Amino acid sequence: MNDNDLVDVAIVGAGPYGLSLAAHLRANGVSYRQFGVPMGLWRTAMPRGMYLKSQGFASNLSDPDGTHSLRNFCRDTGRTYADYGVPVSLDTFVSYGEWFRLDRGLEIDERLVTDVRRRDEHFDLTLADGEQVRARNVVVAAGVEHFARLPEVLDDLPTELCTHSSEHTDLSVFQDREVIVVGAGQSALETAALLHEHGARTQMLVRAGQLVWNGRPLLPDRPLLQRMREPEAGLGSGLSTWFYSEHPRVFRRLPKQTRVYRARTALGPAGAWWLRERVEGKFPVRLSHGIDWAVQDGHRVRLGVRANGHGRREFEADHVIGATGYPPSLARLSFLGPQLRSRLSTLAGTPRVGRDFQSSVPGLFFVGAVVAPEHGPVMRFVYGADYAVRQVSGRLSALRSRRMAVGGVGR
């Protein structure tokens, strides 16, 4: 290989963050190659019939000129849309991602990256078929599917009896079967609702003492004083949510442990307002029920539960679905070689990055949920993509300009 084979940027991942970054790099004339299945998480790790929790205005991919918004896509394709109050369906969002990719002329290599290594002044990437790619910079835009995790108490159950919610796209396969959903957040509540609506005999086990429901979105034309007291922002309403949504640059200045705690607990388990009527009174939701043990019992699963106010109880089901989150961890990004991972400075098991999202390894950038402890909870949502990719693309464009000024065009 010679320098002509060396691409400026390799993007690992083709979800909302990866597609947004590709659009900015292409507009800035930065050479790149992108790897991954377009909108793969949304296509293969979410059940059909699901809706996004974020409002329409907060579900845009980032593009340089603002022409490729979700609003414009829905207008052009005759789909229902509103900035506030109309949930965005999974089908609409996946189709929007495909429209964004095609209309902006983004080329994606759907082969997966299996290994990334630092070599001299560049990176070597190995693809699933063994091909090698060289890049001056790498941006990891991996989706949360890498971080899906079941509670340890369920780990030993076989997959035919217990799965993570991300493993299902079609919940109708559980029709007439008994299913227990473990969890209390949007994923758990919507999974349980969809199971019930597909004819499964559904119940939920919730460790917390109550469910939390988000309120209806606040109208943007409220009186000024009301808007100041409780602003409506990309991640919801309220002053703290506004801060997380709109000020990731300031979030970085908080003490380390505060950032770690807030990244983990802010915007905690809660259901969307529009989902509530599909849950309450539809199937049993057992609060204050923590699982102590789980065993296979023939073709069924048996759970031992510690229930506040009810002592110890046992439950049986044909299947258990753990909608138990995606805690980000650098160790779960297995395509990063061990030598490369050992060189990364970390914070709570995630890569430390600067304001430009560059890690302690020069030229290696991270965006998305894995950098929430650095830039805040907004990185767990599509809404964070605009801030992240503008910082990253600005830095990569500056590096390209500097290199061209020193070495001439094409170097």
XYZ file of C-alpha atoms in Angstrom:
411
model
C 0.000 0.000 0.000
C 1.065 3.597 -0.628
C -0.222 6.949 0.595
C -2.833 6.975 -2.174
C -4.532 4.062 -0.385
C -4.716 6.057 2.843
C -8.161 7.546 3.523
C -8.520 10.570 5.792
C -11.238 9.064 8.003
C -12.735 5.635 8.617
C -16.182 5.741 10.244
C -17.104 2.598 12.173
C -20.884 2.544 12.367
C -23.738 3.689 10.121
C -26.470 4.733 12.530
C -27.661 8.317 13.158
C -24.272 9.509 14.428
C -22.296 7.790 11.675
C -24.585 8.969 8.869
C -24.576 12.508 10.242
C -20.800 12.572 10.391
C -20.483 11.234 6.848
C -22.748 14.032 5.579
C -20.554 16.675 7.214
C -17.275 15.164 6.041
C -18.550 14.846 2.479
C -19.663 18.471 2.490
C -16.238 19.540 3.783
C -14.327 17.552 1.165
C -12.759 15.158 3.673
C -12.117 11.697 2.197
C -13.711 8.926 4.236
C -14.933 5.358 4.161
C -17.851 4.218 6.252
C -18.483 0.685 7.476
C -21.563 -0.929 8.964
C -25.206 -1.734 8.270
C -27.191 1.487 7.685
C -29.465 2.087 10.677
C -28.573 -1.430 11.804
C -29.637 -1.021 15.436
C -33.001 0.350 14.421
C -33.553 -2.359 11.828
C -32.431 -5.428 13.774
C -32.581 -4.672 17.500
C -35.991 -3.053 17.944
C -39.447 -4.594 17.617
C -41.763 -3.645 14.796
C -44.525 -1.379 15.983
C -42.227 0.597 18.273
C -42.183 4.395 18.485
C -39.343 6.744 19.346
C -39.574 8.391 22.724
C -38.087 11.667 21.455
C -40.254 14.382 19.928
C -40.190 14.948 16.174
C -38.029 18.070 16.378
C -35.485 16.130 18.473
C -35.180 13.200 16.055
C -33.237 14.813 13.220
C -29.995 13.526 11.821
C -27.437 16.302 11.485
C -26.662 17.657 8.040
C -24.568 20.699 7.131
C -27.290 22.826 5.549
C -30.384 21.750 7.468
C -32.242 20.526 4.395
C -32.579 16.893 5.438
C -34.714 17.112 8.546
C -37.310 14.582 9.617
C -39.958 17.231 8.944
C -38.822 17.583 5.323
C -38.708 13.814 4.840
C -42.250 13.392 6.140
C -43.467 16.285 3.979
C -41.849 14.797 0.861
C -43.205 11.302 1.508
C -46.670 12.189 2.787
C -46.110 10.942 6.329
C -47.667 12.398 9.457
C -45.338 14.693 11.374
C -45.398 17.264 14.158
C -42.597 18.881 16.142
C -44.500 18.073 19.347
C -47.082 15.531 20.396
C -47.011 13.030 17.504
C -44.792 9.983 18.231
C -42.330 9.039 15.493
C -42.732 5.417 14.438
C -39.762 3.120 14.053
C -40.708 2.519 10.415
C -40.719 6.259 9.720
C -37.363 6.780 11.390
C -35.655 3.901 9.570
C -37.062 5.130 6.256
C -35.862 8.636 7.108
C -32.335 7.335 7.694
C -32.377 5.603 4.294
C -33.702 8.747 2.562
C -31.018 10.834 4.281
C -28.288 8.436 3.106
C -29.454 8.222 -0.500
C -30.357 11.857 -0.981
C -27.041 13.048 0.415
C -25.121 10.521 -1.688
C -23.504 8.709 1.245
C -21.714 5.501 0.252
C -21.535 2.788 2.914
C -19.544 -0.435 2.917
C -21.795 -2.858 4.796
C -18.927 -5.109 5.800
C -18.237 -5.009 9.533
C -14.932 -3.923 11.025
C -13.456 -6.752 13.100
C -10.162 -5.169 14.204
C -8.648 -1.703 14.552
C -4.954 -1.178 15.312
C -2.674 1.832 15.504
C 0.388 1.521 13.277
C 2.936 4.344 13.028
C 1.005 7.441 11.928
C -2.147 5.680 10.759
C -4.680 2.979 11.660
C -5.101 -0.469 10.130
C -8.670 -1.743 9.973
C -9.551 -5.369 9.207
C -12.942 -6.092 7.658
C -15.044 -9.208 8.129
C -13.764 -10.750 4.887
C -10.130 -10.086 5.802
C -9.571 -6.992 3.635
C -7.291 -4.355 5.144
C -8.076 -0.624 5.102
C -5.765 2.186 6.166
C -6.933 5.506 7.601
C -5.310 8.525 9.156
C -8.206 8.870 11.621
C -10.921 6.580 12.939
C -14.274 7.634 14.360
C -16.095 4.993 16.378
C -19.826 5.630 15.975
C -20.951 2.247 17.261
C -24.563 1.834 18.376
C -25.708 0.720 21.813
C -26.369 -2.812 20.575
C -22.781 -3.520 21.597
C -23.724 -2.775 25.210
C -26.916 -4.806 25.676
C -26.739 -6.438 29.086
C -28.870 -8.813 31.122
C -28.773 -8.856 34.927
C -26.266 -11.361 36.274
C -29.078 -13.376 37.838
C -30.434 -14.145 34.341
C -27.088 -14.763 32.649
C -27.071 -18.541 32.979
C -30.469 -19.123 31.403
C -30.414 -20.519 27.833
C -31.421 -18.128 25.060
C -34.561 -20.123 24.262
C -35.818 -19.122 27.712
C -34.331 -15.678 28.277
C -33.266 -12.877 25.937
C -32.488 -9.185 25.975
C -35.151 -6.933 24.471
C -32.727 -5.972 21.691
C -32.865 -9.499 20.283
C -36.435 -9.152 19.014
C -37.917 -7.500 15.956
C -41.140 -9.523 15.812
C -42.906 -10.022 19.145
C -45.863 -11.798 17.543
C -43.896 -15.060 17.875
C -44.887 -15.026 21.565
C -48.624 -15.183 20.872
C -50.417 -17.375 23.459
C -47.192 -17.806 25.465
C -46.488 -16.614 29.001
C -43.804 -13.925 28.989
C -42.259 -11.978 31.862
C -40.660 -8.629 31.064
C -38.029 -7.389 33.502
C -37.386 -3.646 33.680
C -39.103 -0.303 34.211
C -38.011 1.991 31.366
C -39.447 2.818 27.964
C -38.053 -0.336 26.372
C -39.566 -2.585 29.044
C -42.935 -0.858 29.023
C -43.253 -0.779 25.235
C -42.037 -4.366 24.880
C -44.668 -5.497 27.380
C -47.373 -3.466 25.629
C -46.496 -4.910 22.231
C -46.389 -8.453 23.625
C -49.839 -7.995 25.128
C -51.176 -6.543 21.896
C -49.762 -9.549 20.008
C -51.652 -11.961 22.246
C -48.956 -12.967 24.732
C -49.887 -13.518 28.370
C -47.670 -10.770 29.688
C -46.582 -9.522 33.077
C -43.823 -7.191 34.248
C -41.455 -7.477 37.203
C -40.252 -4.056 38.332
C -37.659 -3.638 41.067
C -38.692 -0.038 41.748
C -41.663 0.839 43.914
C -43.419 2.798 41.170
C -43.425 3.452 37.470
C -42.393 6.879 36.211
C -44.233 8.457 33.301
C -43.087 11.478 31.358
C -45.647 14.254 30.972
C -47.028 15.529 27.717
C -44.721 17.901 25.853
C -45.091 21.530 26.858
C -46.262 23.863 24.121
C -43.579 26.216 22.757
C -45.939 29.223 22.772
C -46.481 29.225 26.551
C -45.988 32.519 28.401
C -42.338 33.521 28.697
C -42.185 33.073 32.481
C -43.463 29.501 32.190
C -40.922 28.742 29.478
C -38.125 30.100 31.663
C -39.214 28.070 34.695
C -39.695 24.834 32.773
C -38.106 24.999 29.316
C -38.848 22.356 26.715
C -35.674 20.926 25.177
C -34.495 18.038 23.035
C -34.576 15.480 25.848
C -37.730 16.726 27.555
C -38.892 19.497 29.855
C -37.311 21.078 32.925
C -34.183 23.051 33.723
C -31.892 20.058 34.285
C -33.083 18.375 31.088
C -32.562 21.646 29.200
C -29.014 21.778 30.559
C -28.238 18.202 29.459
C -29.828 18.824 26.049
C -28.296 22.129 25.121
C -25.028 22.501 27.013
C -22.767 19.441 26.624
C -19.796 21.797 26.445
C -20.544 23.030 29.973
C -21.334 19.502 31.198
C -17.694 18.596 30.480
C -16.596 21.076 33.155
C -18.439 19.295 35.963
C -16.356 17.150 38.376
C -15.593 13.664 37.052
C -17.721 11.748 39.527
C -20.648 14.099 39.010
C -20.466 13.512 35.260
C -20.319 9.750 35.696
C -23.290 9.772 38.060
C -25.385 12.086 35.911
C -24.593 10.173 32.724
C -25.828 6.999 34.387
C -28.882 8.289 36.292
C -30.215 11.397 34.535
C -33.358 10.767 32.489
C -33.680 7.446 34.280
C -36.260 4.711 33.598
C -39.527 6.301 32.522
C -42.290 5.713 30.015
C -43.534 8.107 27.362
C -46.888 9.801 28.030
C -48.480 8.229 24.956
C -47.649 4.701 26.118
C -49.367 4.901 29.504
C -52.859 3.950 28.324
C -51.422 0.854 26.632
C -49.957 -0.385 29.923
C -52.094 0.573 32.899
C -54.825 -1.974 33.525
C -53.829 -4.086 30.520
C -51.583 -6.666 32.215
C -50.005 -7.231 35.663
C -47.184 -4.848 36.577
C -45.621 -6.096 39.794
C -43.771 -3.319 41.596
C -41.046 -3.777 44.223
C -40.276 -7.227 42.808
C -36.543 -7.987 42.663
C -35.298 -11.284 41.211
C -33.159 -13.387 43.571
C -32.665 -16.447 41.373
C -33.632 -17.938 38.023
C -33.567 -21.573 36.885
C -34.614 -23.623 33.909
C -37.527 -25.938 34.656
C -37.989 -28.180 31.651
C -39.167 -25.981 28.799
C -40.017 -23.121 31.143
C -38.212 -20.733 33.422
C -38.794 -20.270 37.134
C -37.923 -17.085 39.008
C -37.490 -16.544 42.729
C -38.543 -13.032 43.619
C -38.192 -10.851 46.690
C -41.416 -8.854 46.829
C -41.781 -6.029 49.318
C -44.990 -6.555 51.262
C -45.466 -10.040 49.833
C -42.408 -11.887 51.118
C -40.743 -14.305 48.739
C -42.620 -15.462 45.661
C -42.034 -17.651 42.638
C -43.105 -17.008 39.058
C -43.051 -19.247 36.010
C -43.128 -18.363 32.333
C -42.332 -19.692 28.889
C -39.864 -16.852 28.358
C -38.235 -13.922 30.132
C -37.263 -10.728 28.293
C -34.803 -8.462 30.051
C -35.307 -4.849 28.985
C -32.461 -3.926 31.269
C -30.488 -1.323 29.382
C -27.240 -0.698 27.558
C -24.553 0.436 30.016
C -21.679 1.655 27.813
C -18.331 -0.054 28.216
C -15.152 0.224 26.181
C -14.484 -3.470 26.843
C -17.587 -4.388 24.805
C -16.161 -2.804 21.638
C -14.343 -5.995 20.693
C -13.226 -4.688 17.291
C -10.725 -2.428 19.039
C -7.532 -4.444 19.416
C -6.297 -5.077 22.977
C -3.126 -3.065 22.425
C -5.173 -0.095 21.262
C -7.609 -0.373 24.166
C -4.733 -0.506 26.645
C -3.521 2.887 25.373
C -6.855 4.600 25.940
C -7.380 6.755 28.988
C -10.747 5.846 30.517
C -13.438 7.183 32.813
C -15.781 4.659 34.445
C -14.891 2.083 31.793
C -15.546 4.452 28.877
C -13.003 6.344 26.743
C -11.987 9.789 27.901
C -12.297 12.289 25.080
C -11.641 15.997 24.643
C -14.048 18.665 23.523
C -13.430 17.531 19.932
C -14.273 13.937 20.937
C -10.706 12.783 20.297
C -9.402 10.129 22.682
C -5.966 9.838 24.292
C -4.859 7.984 21.146
C -4.297 10.710 18.514
C -6.643 10.310 15.566
C -9.100 8.000 17.361
C -12.492 9.606 18.045
C -15.637 8.333 19.771
C -19.227 9.594 19.494
C -22.536 8.411 20.920
C -23.522 6.774 24.199
C -20.001 5.588 25.009
C -18.926 9.192 25.709
C -21.933 10.157 27.856
C -19.704 10.467 30.969
C -17.731 13.158 29.131
C -20.404 15.073 27.186
C -23.556 14.172 29.054
C -26.763 12.126 28.728
C -27.614 13.796 25.403
C -25.060 11.466 23.789
C -27.469 8.578 24.434
C -30.006 10.147 22.077
C -30.248 11.079 18.394
C -30.524 14.706 19.516
C -26.865 14.682 20.562
C -25.631 13.865 17.064
C -25.636 17.454 15.802
C -23.332 18.752 18.520
C -21.014 15.738 18.380
C -20.497 15.566 14.624
C -19.975 19.311 14.251
C -17.166 19.119 16.792
C -15.616 16.032 15.202
C -15.993 17.135 11.578
C -14.589 20.554 12.426
C -11.503 18.978 13.940
C -11.019 16.498 11.083
C -11.457 19.229 8.476
C -8.853 21.355 10.252
C -6.408 18.443 10.333
C -6.901 17.877 6.607
C -6.372 21.558 5.815
C -3.213 21.656 7.920
C -1.820 18.538 6.238
C -2.542 19.915 2.749
C -0.920 23.236 3.627
C 2.244 21.462 4.796
C 2.498 18.657 2.253
C 0.446 19.794 -0.716
C -2.747 18.463 -2.247
C -3.168 14.703 -2.109
C -0.712 14.160 0.702
